[in-house]
Amino acid sequence: MAEPKTKYDRQLRIWGEQGQAALEKASICLLNCGPTGSETLKNLVLGGIGSITVIDGSKVEAGDLGNNFMLDESSIGQSKAKCVCAFLQELNDAVKAKFVEESPEALIETNPSLFSQFTLVIATQLVEASVVKLDRICRRGNVMLIFARSYGLTGLVRISLKEHNVVESKPDHFLDDLRLNNPWPELKQFAETIDLNVTDLVAHKHTPYVVILVKMAVEWAERHGGCLPSTREEKKEFKEFLKSKTIALDEDNYKEAIEASFKVSTPRGISSNLRQIIDDSAAEVDSTSSDFWVMVAALKVEFIANEGDGEAPLEGSIPDMTSLTELVTGFVISSAVNLSRTLLLSSYDSETIVLLYTYKTDHCQLSCRHYVNLQKIYQAKAEADFLVVEQRVRNILKRIGRDLDAISKTNIKSFCRNARKLTVCRYRLIEDEFNSPILPELLKLLTDEDYSVAVGFYILLRAVDRFATNYNRFPGLFNG
Amino acid sequence: MDAEQQLQAIKQAKVLMVGAGGIGCELLKTLALSSFQDIHIIDMDTIEVSNLNRQFLFRQSHVGQSKAKVARDAVLRFKPHINITAHHANVKDPEFNVDFYKQFNIVLSGLDNLDARRHVNRLCLAADIPLVESGTTGFLGQVTVHMKGKTECYECQPKPTPKTYPVCTITSTPSKDQFEGGGGGVSLPLARNFSLPLARNLLTGTISLSCLVHPCLSFSHLCTPVLGCFILFVHCIVWAKDLLFSKLFGDKDQENDLNVCSNNATSSSEHAEDVFKHILDEDIEQYGRRIYDHVFGYNIEVALANEEAWKNRNRPKPTYSSDILPDKLIQQIGNLDNGATDDPSSVSAMGSLGLKNPRDIWNLEENTRIFLEALKLFFGKREKEIGNLTFDKDDQLAVEFVTAAANIRAASFGIPLHSLFEAKGIAGNIVHAVATTNAIIAGLIVIEAIKVLLCDTNSYRMTYCLQHPSRKMLLMPVEPFEPNKSCYVCSETPLSLQVNTHRSTLRDFVEKIVKGKLRMDFPLIMHGSALLYEVGDDLEEDMAANYAANLHKVLSELPSPVTSGTVLTVEDLQQELSCNINIKHREEFDEENEPDGMLLFGWTQAPPMNMDNSLPV
């Protein structure tokens, strides 16, 4: 076959080859193959996970039929792990499927080292004591753990691992990285080449709002002893100042500038979130540090304090800017620009794109040219920032005795582009959660309309498990 | 809710499932495990390799077999004592009429296209059977409950029209006429309202170029009349697929403007329509080169001859095969002569040329080789299919041919070339899909279905499954909307039509309104008790002739004249849909803004694109 990956075609389009490679490298262990566990593995096996090990000590009983689609009448009396494993293997022969016919609880007691070989352990329907032990074992072995419990239509999933670092965290709302509050020299220079006091209406209308804001902020600062608008009054005044510069009613670029004027006043420097990450003790790297922390270290003193002028590396992309008279054309242009931006990110030549959008009207061309120039300035700065960070990363790698090329350019680039959004998740040990729940947090969530139901179930499910541990039976079992 | 009562309701329910794909497989499994006893499945599709990453009831060995039947057998293996009836058929077949629907308590839909969804919606309304509708794309999904009179129907809110590609042939002066893409004219202001945020989402969320298809589309569709021709790779793909591929391998007689010549170039006999005909005994490669030179060379020259058109544009470069590939292709291994045992479906030009990675971007020479080799393979190995082929994204050779042709065209217009993987995504309109989302959505369908069976109306929810948590939630349940009181599908509210009754013909009305907007397939039009028009196989000859004659008449001159104030009744018997249209005469229409020459009110224009319009299931 010319395309051996046809089977994964639809998902490769979601997570790309890197995602697929990560899946194919992973080795997963499932504890207890009831309906929840079986269903979970089904989805992973279909997607081409590297290997699976199914651990379950029970035999298939009549009651299992009809709630687990991997079992049929011929399975009765056989090892459940074996039957489920056989079904899963049938789903995808590229997956290495194994089974162990033993009780997970017993294995946790007798053979804890067994778990260190896996990338991820998925523990379903385990009793409290076993979960706590397993969690400690996994934490020690640096194995990820997912604990799942389900009853009817409710259930609970808990992830447990020491640390999870996210570079592309995709937060819900995030301000674009325009650096209007702290423009770098090239951006200022570019803004200087554009004259806002032109009388030509067309030119006036087609000045991107970023340029307007950079220039107006400079002008403002000159009149205000070098300070940018910061109080409410000043911000209002700044808006009025912008409004005074419009020469026609329909100047959307000025409207945009007014809307975005608060970006001039946002505090300079890095966010408290990023500050926390770079101040983390893990950023003191040595040869055992992960790539993530090596890059954080490069950011820390080396970049932010020096070339970065107190800021994280620039993201390098800019939002749409409607600076056209006709709404329709405006839409077309911003889509075009949006499109070209995406294409540019995939490293196409920007000139080609500009040529693609050679419009009939000069208006559009002007606006597009400004936009593309502006875009180039942002990209150039982002590229320069990246090169600095890359150099720092290599220096650190050398210092800690690792291979200079141990971290790829692509990864460093992605790290730089997302530097403002880095996220570090650390999970408490399940034992800590069980023994010392954070009561104020729970109380707060219980009174929150959005979360009260979920938190209610959490407490109930926890209570059920505790009850089962203490009385060795489930609540309600003797009520008929 | 009393568990016993719930179980009884489930056990007594008779369920119709339409679609046995991604959602369908999960749904059938979940229904069976939830104790449903009587399930009918309709699906016309057969199993393909690319289904296997999520449609877990199917195995490699089932490829080519009916999805409905294999799904039934697979579920009966673990749940042997329930009734599952599989229909390997099109849900639009007349056998699935309103009486067929009436035998069910509920209809669950996991379809993959708008047209079928609309059809099922209309029949459910006619039969007064509740419908649970669903769709997924990637990590996104949604489930809605449609119950006549209680919640909105599938068509209460404007739905996107199916993707239509503007076919931009650029063989002569690009002009407005050339951008007849297929989809009805999109009204610009409306289209603008919806598109920006969506286009932005799609663009910023892209992983592969395939996602770019959507914005390009609406975008070029929108701007063509305004700003002239935007030449994008998508156009090249559309050109290669819808024009070239179907001209060469599809129905020869179809109308096709591949050969459009500009007014100042008189077509010589060499370049007449039959240039695409394979002359008896002509060497296939010779034939391929002839086609190549015609479409990439001659046609471009003709286009260039019109100086005016290129004043503000990048001039394309004519390409001739002998410049790119002076020598004859060397007979390849695995080629025409020694492949008697080859399965025609595994024939691949990449294979015979030794190109392996579908993610590589071929250069012009490689594209030229693939073009010629693929053409040779079609004639050498799959000659029987020529004349009946339609482009299929899972047909390797077809994808290779289209990729190569699109790339050669792109090269001549200075557009970046793309890999086979990317081109396939664009050409096949591929929407990504994973098992997890389908499993979640199927579970939600069953939860809603149980509520419907228990008549627990107040608990119905419309649920969205998100890719990134919003307010810490991945599933967003919202209360269903009330029916849209002016929905022409589920309400009795009449529509009204402004039309010049002295100028517009019945045909204009049928094509632009009844089919184009109301999406009826087999319309019947009545004025009071007088039948003006009807479609069907079983018409009397004289009636058919009457109707044909009526089509040419302007509305006011029909046997039963349609004038201002007339109420027309339009029906589709297969869809069981009927609606009244109040006619209002209007003299003038603006050609630019009202190109149809008539305006329909009470009907909402669909936006030209939306991410859910081709949900894979």
Coordinates of C-alpha atoms in Angstrom, one line a residue, chain A residues 1-18 20 35 39-40 42-48 64-74 86-93 153 168-173 252 256 319-322 324 326-343 345-346 348-349 351-353 355-362 364-365 441 444-445 448-451 454, chain B residues 6 26 29-30 32-34 48-60 77-81 137-139 188-189 191-192 195-196 199-200 203-204 206-212 215-216 218-219 222-223 225-232 312-314 345-346 348 350-351 355-359 361 393-394 396 400 413-418 420-422 424-426 430-436 439 447 467-473:
Chain A
M1 CA 0.0 0.0 0.0
A2 CA 1.3 3.4 -0.8
E3 CA -0.2 4.9 2.3
P4 CA 0.1 2.3 5.2
K5 CA -1.4 4.7 7.7
T6 CA -4.8 4.9 6.0
K7 CA -6.3 3.4 9.1
Y8 CA -5.2 6.4 11.2
D9 CA -5.8 9.0 8.6
R10 CA -8.8 10.7 10.3
Q11 CA -7.0 11.0 13.7
L12 CA -3.6 12.0 12.2
R13 CA -5.4 15.1 11.1
I14 CA -6.1 15.9 14.7
W15 CA -2.9 15.2 16.6
G16 CA -0.4 15.0 13.8
E17 CA 2.5 12.5 13.5
Q18 CA 4.1 13.6 16.8
Q20 CA 0.6 9.5 16.9
P35 CA -17.1 -2.1 31.3
E39 CA -14.3 0.8 26.9
T40 CA -11.3 3.0 27.8
K42 CA -11.1 0.0 23.2
N43 CA -10.6 3.7 22.3
L44 CA -6.9 3.6 22.9
V45 CA -6.4 0.4 21.0
L46 CA -8.3 1.7 18.0
G47 CA -6.1 4.7 17.9
G48 CA -3.0 2.5 17.8
D64 CA -20.9 -9.8 32.9
L65 CA -22.6 -10.6 29.6
G66 CA -24.8 -7.8 28.4
N67 CA -22.8 -5.1 30.2
N68 CA -19.4 -5.7 28.5
F69 CA -19.6 -6.0 24.8
M70 CA -16.2 -7.7 24.7
L71 CA -17.7 -10.8 26.2
D72 CA -20.1 -13.4 24.9
E73 CA -21.6 -16.6 26.0
S74 CA -18.6 -18.6 25.0
A86 CA -8.3 -11.2 22.8
F87 CA -11.1 -8.9 21.8
L88 CA -8.8 -5.9 22.0
Q89 CA -6.2 -7.6 19.9
E90 CA -8.7 -8.3 17.3
L91 CA -9.5 -4.6 17.1
N92 CA -6.0 -3.7 16.0
D93 CA -3.2 -6.2 15.3
L153 CA -24.5 7.1 35.2
E168 CA 0.7 24.6 24.3
S169 CA -1.8 25.1 27.1
K170 CA -4.5 26.8 24.9
P171 CA -6.1 28.9 27.6
D172 CA -9.6 30.1 27.1
H173 CA -8.9 33.8 26.9
D252 CA -12.8 51.5 11.7
E256 CA -10.3 49.4 16.8
P319 CA -4.7 39.6 15.1
D320 CA -6.9 40.7 12.3
M321 CA -7.2 44.4 11.7
T322 CA -10.1 45.7 9.9
L324 CA -11.2 49.2 5.5
E326 CA -16.5 48.7 3.2
L327 CA -17.5 46.1 5.7
V328 CA -17.6 43.4 3.1
T329 CA -14.2 44.1 1.8
G330 CA -13.1 44.3 5.4
F331 CA -14.2 40.9 5.9
V332 CA -12.6 39.6 2.9
I333 CA -9.3 41.2 3.7
S334 CA -9.2 40.0 7.3
S335 CA -10.0 36.5 6.1
A336 CA -7.3 36.8 3.6
V337 CA -4.9 38.1 6.1
N338 CA -5.9 35.5 8.6
L339 CA -5.4 32.9 6.0
S340 CA -2.0 34.3 5.0
R341 CA -1.1 34.3 8.7
T342 CA -1.8 30.7 9.0
L343 CA 0.0 29.9 5.9
L345 CA 3.1 30.1 10.3
S346 CA 3.5 27.0 8.1
Y348 CA 5.3 29.8 3.3
D349 CA 6.9 32.8 1.7
E351 CA 5.6 37.4 -0.7
T352 CA 3.7 34.6 -2.4
I353 CA 0.8 35.2 -0.2
L355 CA 0.8 38.2 -4.5
L356 CA -2.1 35.9 -4.0
Y357 CA -4.1 38.7 -2.6
T358 CA -3.4 41.3 -5.2
Y359 CA -6.7 43.0 -5.1
K360 CA -8.3 45.1 -7.7
T361 CA -8.5 48.1 -5.6
D362 CA -5.6 50.1 -4.3
C364 CA -7.0 46.9 -0.2
Q365 CA -3.4 46.7 -1.4
E441 CA -12.5 24.8 48.3
K444 CA -17.0 27.0 47.8
L445 CA -17.7 24.7 44.9
D448 CA -21.4 27.3 43.1
E449 CA -24.3 26.6 40.7
D450 CA -22.1 25.3 38.0
Y451 CA -20.2 22.8 40.1
A454 CA -20.4 17.5 40.4
Chain B
Q6 CA -37.4 2.8 32.9
E26 CA -21.0 3.2 19.4
K29 CA -23.4 -1.0 21.2
T30 CA -24.7 1.3 23.9
A32 CA -27.8 -3.1 23.1
L33 CA -26.0 -2.8 26.5
S34 CA -28.8 -0.6 27.8
E48 CA -13.6 1.4 4.4
V49 CA -10.1 1.0 5.9
S50 CA -10.1 4.6 7.2
N51 CA -13.2 3.7 9.3
L52 CA -11.2 1.2 11.4
N53 CA -9.7 3.7 13.8
R54 CA -13.1 4.2 15.4
Q55 CA -15.8 2.1 14.0
F56 CA -14.9 -0.8 16.3
L57 CA -17.6 -3.2 15.2
F58 CA -15.7 -3.5 11.9
R59 CA -12.5 -5.4 11.1
Q60 CA -10.1 -5.3 8.2
R77 CA -22.5 -11.8 19.0
F78 CA -22.4 -10.3 22.5
K79 CA -26.2 -9.7 22.8
P80 CA -27.7 -12.6 20.9
H81 CA -31.3 -12.4 22.0
T137 CA -15.9 16.3 14.3
G138 CA -12.6 15.7 16.0
F139 CA -13.0 16.3 19.7
L188 CA -23.0 39.0 1.3
P189 CA -24.1 40.8 4.5
A191 CA -22.6 35.6 5.2
R192 CA -20.4 38.1 6.8
S195 CA -18.2 33.8 9.3
L196 CA -15.4 35.7 10.9
A199 CA -13.2 31.2 10.2
R200 CA -10.9 32.4 12.9
L203 CA -7.7 28.9 11.2
T204 CA -6.1 29.2 14.5
T206 CA -5.4 24.2 12.3
I207 CA -3.1 21.3 12.6
S208 CA -3.1 20.3 9.0
L209 CA -4.0 22.2 5.9
S210 CA -7.2 20.3 5.4
C211 CA -8.9 22.7 7.8
L212 CA -8.1 25.5 5.6
P215 CA -12.5 29.4 5.2
C216 CA -11.1 29.4 1.8
S218 CA -16.7 30.7 2.0
F219 CA -14.1 33.3 1.5
L222 CA -17.9 35.5 -1.1
C223 CA -15.4 37.5 -2.7
P225 CA -18.1 38.6 -7.4
V226 CA -16.6 41.4 -5.6
L227 CA -12.9 41.2 -6.0
G228 CA -12.3 38.9 -8.9
C229 CA -10.5 35.7 -8.9
F230 CA -8.6 34.5 -5.9
I231 CA -6.4 31.7 -7.0
L232 CA -5.8 29.4 -4.2
N312 CA -3.3 43.4 -11.7
R313 CA -2.4 39.8 -11.3
N314 CA 0.5 37.5 -11.3
S345 CA -7.9 -1.1 -6.2
S346 CA -4.2 -1.2 -5.1
S348 CA -0.7 3.3 -7.4
M350 CA 3.4 6.5 -6.3
G351 CA 4.1 2.8 -5.9
L355 CA 7.6 7.6 -4.1
K356 CA 6.7 6.5 -0.6
N357 CA 5.9 9.3 1.8
P358 CA 2.5 10.9 1.2
R359 CA 3.6 13.9 3.2
I361 CA 5.7 17.6 -1.5
K393 CA -11.0 10.1 -1.4
D394 CA -10.2 6.5 -0.7
Q396 CA -5.5 6.0 -4.1
E400 CA -2.6 10.7 -6.8
F413 CA 0.0 30.1 -11.0
G414 CA 2.8 30.5 -8.5
I415 CA 0.9 28.9 -5.7
P416 CA 2.7 26.8 -3.1
L417 CA 2.5 23.0 -3.9
H418 CA 1.1 20.6 -1.4
L420 CA -0.7 14.1 -1.3
F421 CA -1.8 14.0 2.4
E422 CA -2.8 17.6 2.4
K424 CA -6.4 14.4 -0.1
G425 CA -7.7 16.3 2.9
I426 CA -8.9 19.1 0.8
I430 CA -12.0 15.0 5.1
V431 CA -13.2 15.7 8.6
H432 CA -11.2 14.2 11.4
A433 CA -12.7 11.7 13.8
V434 CA -11.8 9.7 16.9
A435 CA -13.6 6.9 18.8
T436 CA -13.6 8.8 22.1
A439 CA -18.5 7.1 22.3
I447 CA -29.5 9.2 27.8
Q467 CA -12.3 20.2 22.9
H468 CA -11.0 22.5 25.6
P469 CA -12.8 22.9 28.9
S470 CA -15.0 25.9 29.2
R471 CA -15.6 26.9 32.8
K472 CA -13.9 23.7 33.7
M473 CA -16.5 21.6 31.8

